[in-house]
mmCIF file with all atom_site columns, C-alpha atoms in Angstrom:
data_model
loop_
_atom_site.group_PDB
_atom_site.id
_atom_site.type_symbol
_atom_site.label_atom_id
_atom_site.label_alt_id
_atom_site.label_comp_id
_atom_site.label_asym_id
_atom_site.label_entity_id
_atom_site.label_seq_id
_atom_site.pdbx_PDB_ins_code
_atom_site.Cartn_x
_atom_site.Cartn_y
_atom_site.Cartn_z
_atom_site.occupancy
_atom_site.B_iso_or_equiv
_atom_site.pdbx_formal_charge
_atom_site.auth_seq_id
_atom_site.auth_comp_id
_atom_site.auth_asym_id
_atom_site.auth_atom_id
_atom_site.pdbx_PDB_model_num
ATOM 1   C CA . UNK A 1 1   ? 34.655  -55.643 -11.890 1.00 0.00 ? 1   UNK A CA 1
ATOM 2   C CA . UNK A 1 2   ? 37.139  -53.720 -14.314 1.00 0.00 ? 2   UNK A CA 1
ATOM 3   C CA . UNK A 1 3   ? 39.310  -55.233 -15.932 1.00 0.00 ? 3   UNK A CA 1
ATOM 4   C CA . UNK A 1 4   ? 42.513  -53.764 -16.545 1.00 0.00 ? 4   UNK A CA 1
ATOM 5   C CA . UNK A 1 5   ? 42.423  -53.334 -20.615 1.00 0.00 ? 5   UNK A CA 1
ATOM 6   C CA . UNK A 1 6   ? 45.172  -54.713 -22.909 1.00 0.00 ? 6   UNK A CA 1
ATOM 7   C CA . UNK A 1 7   ? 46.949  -52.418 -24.922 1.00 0.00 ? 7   UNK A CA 1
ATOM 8   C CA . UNK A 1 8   ? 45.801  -51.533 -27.956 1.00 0.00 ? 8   UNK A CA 1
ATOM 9   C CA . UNK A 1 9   ? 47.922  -54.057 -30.773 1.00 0.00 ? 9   UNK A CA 1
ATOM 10  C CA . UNK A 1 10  ? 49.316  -51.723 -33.506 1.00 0.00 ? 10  UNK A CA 1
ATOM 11  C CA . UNK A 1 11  ? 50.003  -53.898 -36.155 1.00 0.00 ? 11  UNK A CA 1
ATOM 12  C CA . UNK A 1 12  ? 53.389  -54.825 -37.067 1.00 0.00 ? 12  UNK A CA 1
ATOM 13  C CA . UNK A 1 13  ? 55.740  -53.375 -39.972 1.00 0.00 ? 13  UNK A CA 1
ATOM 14  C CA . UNK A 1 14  ? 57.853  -55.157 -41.611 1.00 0.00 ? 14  UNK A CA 1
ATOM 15  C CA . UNK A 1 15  ? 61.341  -54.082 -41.122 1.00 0.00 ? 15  UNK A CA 1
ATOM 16  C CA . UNK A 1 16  ? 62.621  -52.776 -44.647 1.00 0.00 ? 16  UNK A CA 1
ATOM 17  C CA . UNK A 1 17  ? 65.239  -54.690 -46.123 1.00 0.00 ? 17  UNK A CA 1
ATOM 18  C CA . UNK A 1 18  ? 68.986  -53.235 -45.226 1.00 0.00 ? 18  UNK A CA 1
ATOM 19  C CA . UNK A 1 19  ? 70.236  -51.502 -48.248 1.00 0.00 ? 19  UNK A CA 1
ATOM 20  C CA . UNK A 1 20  ? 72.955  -53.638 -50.192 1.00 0.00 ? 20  UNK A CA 1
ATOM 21  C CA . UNK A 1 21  ? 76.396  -52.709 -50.166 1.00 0.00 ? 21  UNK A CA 1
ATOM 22  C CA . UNK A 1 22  ? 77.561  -52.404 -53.451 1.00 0.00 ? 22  UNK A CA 1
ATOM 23  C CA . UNK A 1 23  ? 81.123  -51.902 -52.998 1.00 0.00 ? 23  UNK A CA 1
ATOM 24  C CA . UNK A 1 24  ? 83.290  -51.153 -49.777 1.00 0.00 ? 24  UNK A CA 1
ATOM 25  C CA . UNK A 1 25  ? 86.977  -51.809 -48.360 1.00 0.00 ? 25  UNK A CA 1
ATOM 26  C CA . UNK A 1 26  ? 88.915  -50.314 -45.321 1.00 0.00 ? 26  UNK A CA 1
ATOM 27  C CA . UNK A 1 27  ? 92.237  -50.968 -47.705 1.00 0.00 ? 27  UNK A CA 1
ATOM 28  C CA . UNK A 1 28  ? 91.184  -49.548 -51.027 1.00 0.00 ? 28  UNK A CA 1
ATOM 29  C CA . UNK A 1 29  ? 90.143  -46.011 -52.398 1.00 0.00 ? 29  UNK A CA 1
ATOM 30  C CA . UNK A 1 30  ? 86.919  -46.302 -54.418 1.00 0.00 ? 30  UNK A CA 1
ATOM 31  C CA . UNK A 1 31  ? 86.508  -43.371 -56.161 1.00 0.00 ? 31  UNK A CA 1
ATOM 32  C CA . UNK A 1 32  ? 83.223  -41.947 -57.741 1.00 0.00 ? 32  UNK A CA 1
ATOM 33  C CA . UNK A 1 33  ? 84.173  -42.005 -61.172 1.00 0.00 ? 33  UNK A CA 1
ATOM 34  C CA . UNK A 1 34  ? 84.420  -45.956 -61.105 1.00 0.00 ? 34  UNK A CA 1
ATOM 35  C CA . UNK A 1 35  ? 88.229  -46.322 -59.563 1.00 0.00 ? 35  UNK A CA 1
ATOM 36  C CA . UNK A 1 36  ? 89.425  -48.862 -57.077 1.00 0.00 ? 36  UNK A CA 1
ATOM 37  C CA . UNK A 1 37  ? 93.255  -47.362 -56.033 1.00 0.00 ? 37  UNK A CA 1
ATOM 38  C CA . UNK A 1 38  ? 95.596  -48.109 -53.943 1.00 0.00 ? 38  UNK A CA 1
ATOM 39  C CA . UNK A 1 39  ? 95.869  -51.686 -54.675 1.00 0.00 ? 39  UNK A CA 1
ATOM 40  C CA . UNK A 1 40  ? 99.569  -52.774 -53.791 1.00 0.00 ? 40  UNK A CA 1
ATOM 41  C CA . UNK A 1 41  ? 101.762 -54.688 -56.509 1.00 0.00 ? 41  UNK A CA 1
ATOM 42  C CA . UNK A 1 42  ? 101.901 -58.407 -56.437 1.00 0.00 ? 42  UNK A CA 1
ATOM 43  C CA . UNK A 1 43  ? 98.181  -58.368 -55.035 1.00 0.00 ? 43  UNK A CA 1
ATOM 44  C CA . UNK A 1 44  ? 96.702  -61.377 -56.153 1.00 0.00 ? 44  UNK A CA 1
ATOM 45  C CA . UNK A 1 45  ? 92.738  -61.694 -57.193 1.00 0.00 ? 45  UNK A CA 1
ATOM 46  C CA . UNK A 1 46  ? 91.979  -64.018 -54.022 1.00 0.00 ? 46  UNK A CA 1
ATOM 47  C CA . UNK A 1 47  ? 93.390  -61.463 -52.104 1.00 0.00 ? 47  UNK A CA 1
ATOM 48  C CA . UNK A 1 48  ? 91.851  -58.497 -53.477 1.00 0.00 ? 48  UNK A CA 1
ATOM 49  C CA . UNK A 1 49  ? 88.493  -59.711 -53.275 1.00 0.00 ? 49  UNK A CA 1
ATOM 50  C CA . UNK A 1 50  ? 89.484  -60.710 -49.475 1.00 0.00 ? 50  UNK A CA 1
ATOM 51  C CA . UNK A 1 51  ? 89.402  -56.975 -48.592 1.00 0.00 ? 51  UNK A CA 1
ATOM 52  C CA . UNK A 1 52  ? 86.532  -55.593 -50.577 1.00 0.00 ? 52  UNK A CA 1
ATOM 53  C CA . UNK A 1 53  ? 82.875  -55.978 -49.113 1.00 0.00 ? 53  UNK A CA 1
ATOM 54  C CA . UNK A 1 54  ? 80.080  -56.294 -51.475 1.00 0.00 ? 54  UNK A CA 1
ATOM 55  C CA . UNK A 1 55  ? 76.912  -57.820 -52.131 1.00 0.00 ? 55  UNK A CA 1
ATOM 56  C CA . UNK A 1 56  ? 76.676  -58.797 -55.346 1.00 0.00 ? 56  UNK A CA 1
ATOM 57  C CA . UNK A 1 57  ? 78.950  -60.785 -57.364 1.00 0.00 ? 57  UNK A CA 1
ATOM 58  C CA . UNK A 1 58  ? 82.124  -59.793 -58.151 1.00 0.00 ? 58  UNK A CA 1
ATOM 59  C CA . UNK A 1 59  ? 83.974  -60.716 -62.022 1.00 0.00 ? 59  UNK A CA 1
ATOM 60  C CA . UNK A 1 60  ? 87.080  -59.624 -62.505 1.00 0.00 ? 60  UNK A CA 1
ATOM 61  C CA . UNK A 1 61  ? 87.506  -58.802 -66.379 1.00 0.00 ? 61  UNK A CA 1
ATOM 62  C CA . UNK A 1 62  ? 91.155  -58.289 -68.209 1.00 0.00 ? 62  UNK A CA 1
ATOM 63  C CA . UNK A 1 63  ? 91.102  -57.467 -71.906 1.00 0.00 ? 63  UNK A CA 1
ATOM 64  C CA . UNK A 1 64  ? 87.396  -57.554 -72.096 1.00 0.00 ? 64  UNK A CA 1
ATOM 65  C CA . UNK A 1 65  ? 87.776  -61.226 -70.767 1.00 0.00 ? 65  UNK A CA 1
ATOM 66  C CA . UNK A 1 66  ? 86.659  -62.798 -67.488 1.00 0.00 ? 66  UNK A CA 1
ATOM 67  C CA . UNK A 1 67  ? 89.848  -63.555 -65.246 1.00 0.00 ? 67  UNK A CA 1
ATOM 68  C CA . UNK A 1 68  ? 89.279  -67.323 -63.712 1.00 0.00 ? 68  UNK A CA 1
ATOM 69  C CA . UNK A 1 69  ? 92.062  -67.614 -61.804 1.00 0.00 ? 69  UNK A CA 1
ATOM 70  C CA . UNK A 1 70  ? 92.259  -66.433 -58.292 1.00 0.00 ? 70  UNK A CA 1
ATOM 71  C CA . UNK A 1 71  ? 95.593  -66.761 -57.966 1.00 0.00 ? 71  UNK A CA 1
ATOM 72  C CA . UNK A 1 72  ? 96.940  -63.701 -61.125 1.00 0.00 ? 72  UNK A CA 1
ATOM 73  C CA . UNK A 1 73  ? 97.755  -60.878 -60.029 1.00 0.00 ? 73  UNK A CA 1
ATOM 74  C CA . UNK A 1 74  ? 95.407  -58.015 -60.012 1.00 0.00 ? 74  UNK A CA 1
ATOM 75  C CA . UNK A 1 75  ? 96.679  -55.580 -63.100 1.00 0.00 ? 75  UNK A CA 1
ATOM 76  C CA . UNK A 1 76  ? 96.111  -51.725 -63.527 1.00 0.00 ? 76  UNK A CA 1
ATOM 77  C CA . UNK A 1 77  ? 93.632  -51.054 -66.589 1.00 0.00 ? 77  UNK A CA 1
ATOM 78  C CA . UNK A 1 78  ? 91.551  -54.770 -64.898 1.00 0.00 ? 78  UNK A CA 1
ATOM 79  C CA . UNK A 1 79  ? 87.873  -54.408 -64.417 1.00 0.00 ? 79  UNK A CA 1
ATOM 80  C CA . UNK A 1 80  ? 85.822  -55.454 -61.624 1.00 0.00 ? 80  UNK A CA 1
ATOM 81  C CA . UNK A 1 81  ? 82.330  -56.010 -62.827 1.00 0.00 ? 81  UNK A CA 1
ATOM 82  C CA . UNK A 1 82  ? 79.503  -56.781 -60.081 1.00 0.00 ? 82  UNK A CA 1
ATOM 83  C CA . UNK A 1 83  ? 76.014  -58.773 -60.408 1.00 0.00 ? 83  UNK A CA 1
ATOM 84  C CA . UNK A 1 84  ? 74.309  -55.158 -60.392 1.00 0.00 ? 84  UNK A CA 1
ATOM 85  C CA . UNK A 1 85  ? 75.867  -53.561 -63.114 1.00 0.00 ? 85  UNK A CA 1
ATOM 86  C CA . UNK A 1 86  ? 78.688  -51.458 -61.283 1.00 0.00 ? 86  UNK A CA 1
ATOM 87  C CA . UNK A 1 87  ? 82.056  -51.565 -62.986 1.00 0.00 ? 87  UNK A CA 1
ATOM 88  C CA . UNK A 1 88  ? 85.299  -50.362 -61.521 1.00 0.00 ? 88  UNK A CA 1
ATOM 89  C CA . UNK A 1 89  ? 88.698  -50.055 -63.243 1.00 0.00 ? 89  UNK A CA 1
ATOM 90  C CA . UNK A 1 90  ? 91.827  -51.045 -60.670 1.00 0.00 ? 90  UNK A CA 1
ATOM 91  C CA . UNK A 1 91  ? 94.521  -49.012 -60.270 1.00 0.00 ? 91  UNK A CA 1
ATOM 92  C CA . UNK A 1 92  ? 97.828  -51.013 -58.848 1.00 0.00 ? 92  UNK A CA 1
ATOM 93  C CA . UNK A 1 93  ? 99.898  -48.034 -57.417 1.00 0.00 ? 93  UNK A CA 1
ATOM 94  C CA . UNK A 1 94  ? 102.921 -48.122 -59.627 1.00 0.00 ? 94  UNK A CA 1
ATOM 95  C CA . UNK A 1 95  ? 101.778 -50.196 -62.101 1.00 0.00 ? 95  UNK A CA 1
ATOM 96  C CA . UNK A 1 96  ? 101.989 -48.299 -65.205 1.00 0.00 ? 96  UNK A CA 1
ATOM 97  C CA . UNK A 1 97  ? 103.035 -50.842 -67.920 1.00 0.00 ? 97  UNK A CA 1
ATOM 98  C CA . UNK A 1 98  ? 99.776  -52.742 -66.313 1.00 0.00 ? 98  UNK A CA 1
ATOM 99  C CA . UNK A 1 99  ? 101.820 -56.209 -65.446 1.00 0.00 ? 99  UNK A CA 1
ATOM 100 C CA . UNK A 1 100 ? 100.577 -56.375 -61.238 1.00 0.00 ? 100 UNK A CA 1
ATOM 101 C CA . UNK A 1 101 ? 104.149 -55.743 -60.575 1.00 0.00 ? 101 UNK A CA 1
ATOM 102 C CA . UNK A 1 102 ? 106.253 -52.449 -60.007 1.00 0.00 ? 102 UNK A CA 1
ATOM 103 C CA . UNK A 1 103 ? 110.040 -52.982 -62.252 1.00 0.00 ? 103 UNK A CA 1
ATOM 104 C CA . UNK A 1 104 ? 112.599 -50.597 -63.676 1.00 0.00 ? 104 UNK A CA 1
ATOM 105 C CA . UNK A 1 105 ? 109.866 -50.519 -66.573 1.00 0.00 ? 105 UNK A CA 1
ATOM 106 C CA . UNK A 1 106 ? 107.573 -48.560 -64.552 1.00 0.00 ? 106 UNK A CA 1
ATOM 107 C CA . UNK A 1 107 ? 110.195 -46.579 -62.510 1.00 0.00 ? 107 UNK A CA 1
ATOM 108 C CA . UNK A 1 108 ? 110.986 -45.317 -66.758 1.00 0.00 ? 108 UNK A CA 1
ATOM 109 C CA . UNK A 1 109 ? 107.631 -44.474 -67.325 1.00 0.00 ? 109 UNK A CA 1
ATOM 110 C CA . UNK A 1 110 ? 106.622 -42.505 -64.542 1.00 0.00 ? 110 UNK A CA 1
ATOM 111 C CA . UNK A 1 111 ? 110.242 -40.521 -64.537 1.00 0.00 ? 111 UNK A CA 1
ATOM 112 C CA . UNK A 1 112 ? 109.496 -39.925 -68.491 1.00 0.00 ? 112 UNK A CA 1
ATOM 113 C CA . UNK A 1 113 ? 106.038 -38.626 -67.845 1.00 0.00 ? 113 UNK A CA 1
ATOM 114 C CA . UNK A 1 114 ? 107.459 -36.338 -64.741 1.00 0.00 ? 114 UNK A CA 1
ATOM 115 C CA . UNK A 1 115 ? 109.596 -34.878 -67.301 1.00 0.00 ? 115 UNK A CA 1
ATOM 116 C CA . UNK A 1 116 ? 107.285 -34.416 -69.636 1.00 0.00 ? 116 UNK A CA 1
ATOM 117 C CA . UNK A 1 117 ? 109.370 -36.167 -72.343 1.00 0.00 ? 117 UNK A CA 1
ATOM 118 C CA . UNK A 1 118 ? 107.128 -36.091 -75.516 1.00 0.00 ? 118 UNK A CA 1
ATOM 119 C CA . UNK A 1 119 ? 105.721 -39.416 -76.372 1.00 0.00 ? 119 UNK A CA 1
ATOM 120 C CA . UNK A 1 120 ? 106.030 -40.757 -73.140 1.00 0.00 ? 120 UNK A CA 1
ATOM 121 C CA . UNK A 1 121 ? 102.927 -38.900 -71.815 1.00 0.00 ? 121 UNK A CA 1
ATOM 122 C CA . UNK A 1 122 ? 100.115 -41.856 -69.549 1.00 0.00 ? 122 UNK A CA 1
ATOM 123 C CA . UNK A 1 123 ? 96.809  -41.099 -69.501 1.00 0.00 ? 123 UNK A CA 1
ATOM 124 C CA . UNK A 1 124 ? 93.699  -43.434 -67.846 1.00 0.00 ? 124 UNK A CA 1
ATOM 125 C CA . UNK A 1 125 ? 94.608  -46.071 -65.851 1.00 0.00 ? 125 UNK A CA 1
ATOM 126 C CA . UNK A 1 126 ? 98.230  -45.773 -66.262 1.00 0.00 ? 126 UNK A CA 1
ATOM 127 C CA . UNK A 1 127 ? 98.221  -42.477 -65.219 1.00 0.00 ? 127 UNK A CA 1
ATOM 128 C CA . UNK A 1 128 ? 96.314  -42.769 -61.981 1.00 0.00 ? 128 UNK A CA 1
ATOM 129 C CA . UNK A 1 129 ? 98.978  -45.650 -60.947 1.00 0.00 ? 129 UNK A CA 1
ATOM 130 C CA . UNK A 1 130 ? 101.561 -43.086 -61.248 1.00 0.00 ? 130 UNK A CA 1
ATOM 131 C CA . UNK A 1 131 ? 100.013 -41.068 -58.502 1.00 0.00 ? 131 UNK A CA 1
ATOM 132 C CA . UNK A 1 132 ? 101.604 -43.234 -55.941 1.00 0.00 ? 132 UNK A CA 1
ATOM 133 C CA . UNK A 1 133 ? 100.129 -41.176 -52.965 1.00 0.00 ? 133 UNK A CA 1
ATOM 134 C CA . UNK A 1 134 ? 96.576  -40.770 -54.529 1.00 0.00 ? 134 UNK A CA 1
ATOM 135 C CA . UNK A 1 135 ? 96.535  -37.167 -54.334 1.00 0.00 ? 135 UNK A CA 1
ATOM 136 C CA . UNK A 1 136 ? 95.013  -36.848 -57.790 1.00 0.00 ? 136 UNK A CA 1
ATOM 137 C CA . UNK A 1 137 ? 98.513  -35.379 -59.388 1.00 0.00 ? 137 UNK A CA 1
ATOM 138 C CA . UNK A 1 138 ? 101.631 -37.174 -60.776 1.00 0.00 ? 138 UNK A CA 1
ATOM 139 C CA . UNK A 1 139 ? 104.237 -35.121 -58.529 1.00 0.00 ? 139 UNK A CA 1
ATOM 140 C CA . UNK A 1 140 ? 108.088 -35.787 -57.656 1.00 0.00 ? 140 UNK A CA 1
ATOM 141 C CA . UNK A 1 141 ? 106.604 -37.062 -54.447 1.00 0.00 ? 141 UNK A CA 1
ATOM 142 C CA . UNK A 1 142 ? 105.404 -39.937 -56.596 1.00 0.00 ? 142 UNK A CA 1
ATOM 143 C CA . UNK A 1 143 ? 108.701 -39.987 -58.239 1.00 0.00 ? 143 UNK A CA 1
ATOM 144 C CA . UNK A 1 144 ? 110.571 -40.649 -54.902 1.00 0.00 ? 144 UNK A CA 1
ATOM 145 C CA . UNK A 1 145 ? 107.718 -43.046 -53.444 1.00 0.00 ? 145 UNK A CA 1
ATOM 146 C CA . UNK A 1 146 ? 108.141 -44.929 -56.659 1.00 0.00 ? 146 UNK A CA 1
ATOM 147 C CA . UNK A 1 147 ? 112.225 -45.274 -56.122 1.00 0.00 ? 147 UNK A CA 1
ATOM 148 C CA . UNK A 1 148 ? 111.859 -46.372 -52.677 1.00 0.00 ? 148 UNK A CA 1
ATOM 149 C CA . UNK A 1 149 ? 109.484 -48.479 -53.641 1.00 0.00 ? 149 UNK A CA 1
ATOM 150 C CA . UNK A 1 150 ? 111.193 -50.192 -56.617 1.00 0.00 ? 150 UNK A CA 1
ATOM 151 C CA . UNK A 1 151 ? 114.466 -50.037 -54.242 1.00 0.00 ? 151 UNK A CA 1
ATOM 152 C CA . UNK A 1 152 ? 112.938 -52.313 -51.018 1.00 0.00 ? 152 UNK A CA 1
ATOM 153 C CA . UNK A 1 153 ? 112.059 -54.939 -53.445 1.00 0.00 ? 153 UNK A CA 1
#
């Protein structure tokens, strides 16, 4: 009598390992030239590293030194340094003196750099937290964001 035949056993893969994430967040622009923007002012560390998703581990470096305490406030020009290698420079949106907080200090600088005044030029980090709308220009839309900002606090 036939019997009916089994089918033939392929042998089983192994399913490849899911790729890592290095670095993602629904809140922050990460930008291929190693920039995390859009980081709002008073943001602490904790609560920075509560919307990024990665799988390595995350240091946060100021001044070339590792930043302990969860509770400081994430500064523009701060480097975020994970297990792999990657490094990322933070960019506080209106943070130009590079304190975690937007003052009269940083209203100054951006309005001096708008005009151009000689001197009062930024350039790296403190530049990119000028452009308050992340549209990869210092405009006198960032000017007026940067008011209204600095006024509703």
């Amino acid at each position: 009598e036939d019997k009916p035949q089994e089918p033939e056993q392929k042998p089983v893969e192994p399913e490849p390992e899911p790729e890592k994430i290095v670095l993602e967040s629904d809140k922050y622009t990460i930008t291929e030239d190693g920039y995390i923007m859009n980081i709002d002012y008073n943001t602490t560390i904790k609560e920075f590293y509560e919307l990024i998703r990665t799988d390595f581990l995350p240091t946060m470096v100021e001044d070339g030194l590792e930043q302990e305490d969860e509770n400081a406030l994430v500064k523009t020009g701060m480097v975020l340094k994970l297990s792999e290698g990657s490094k990322y420079t933070l960019i506080v949106k209106g943070d130009m003196n590079q304190d975690g907080k937007v003052s009269l200090i940083d209203v100054s600088k951006l309005l001096l750099h708008y005009n151009e005044q000689k001197g009062y030029e930024l350039t790296g980090a403190p530049e990119k937290a000028a452009d308050m709308n992340v549209d990869g220009r210092v405009s006198l839309i960032d000017l007026s964001r940067i008011i209204t900002l600095y006024n509703s606090i």
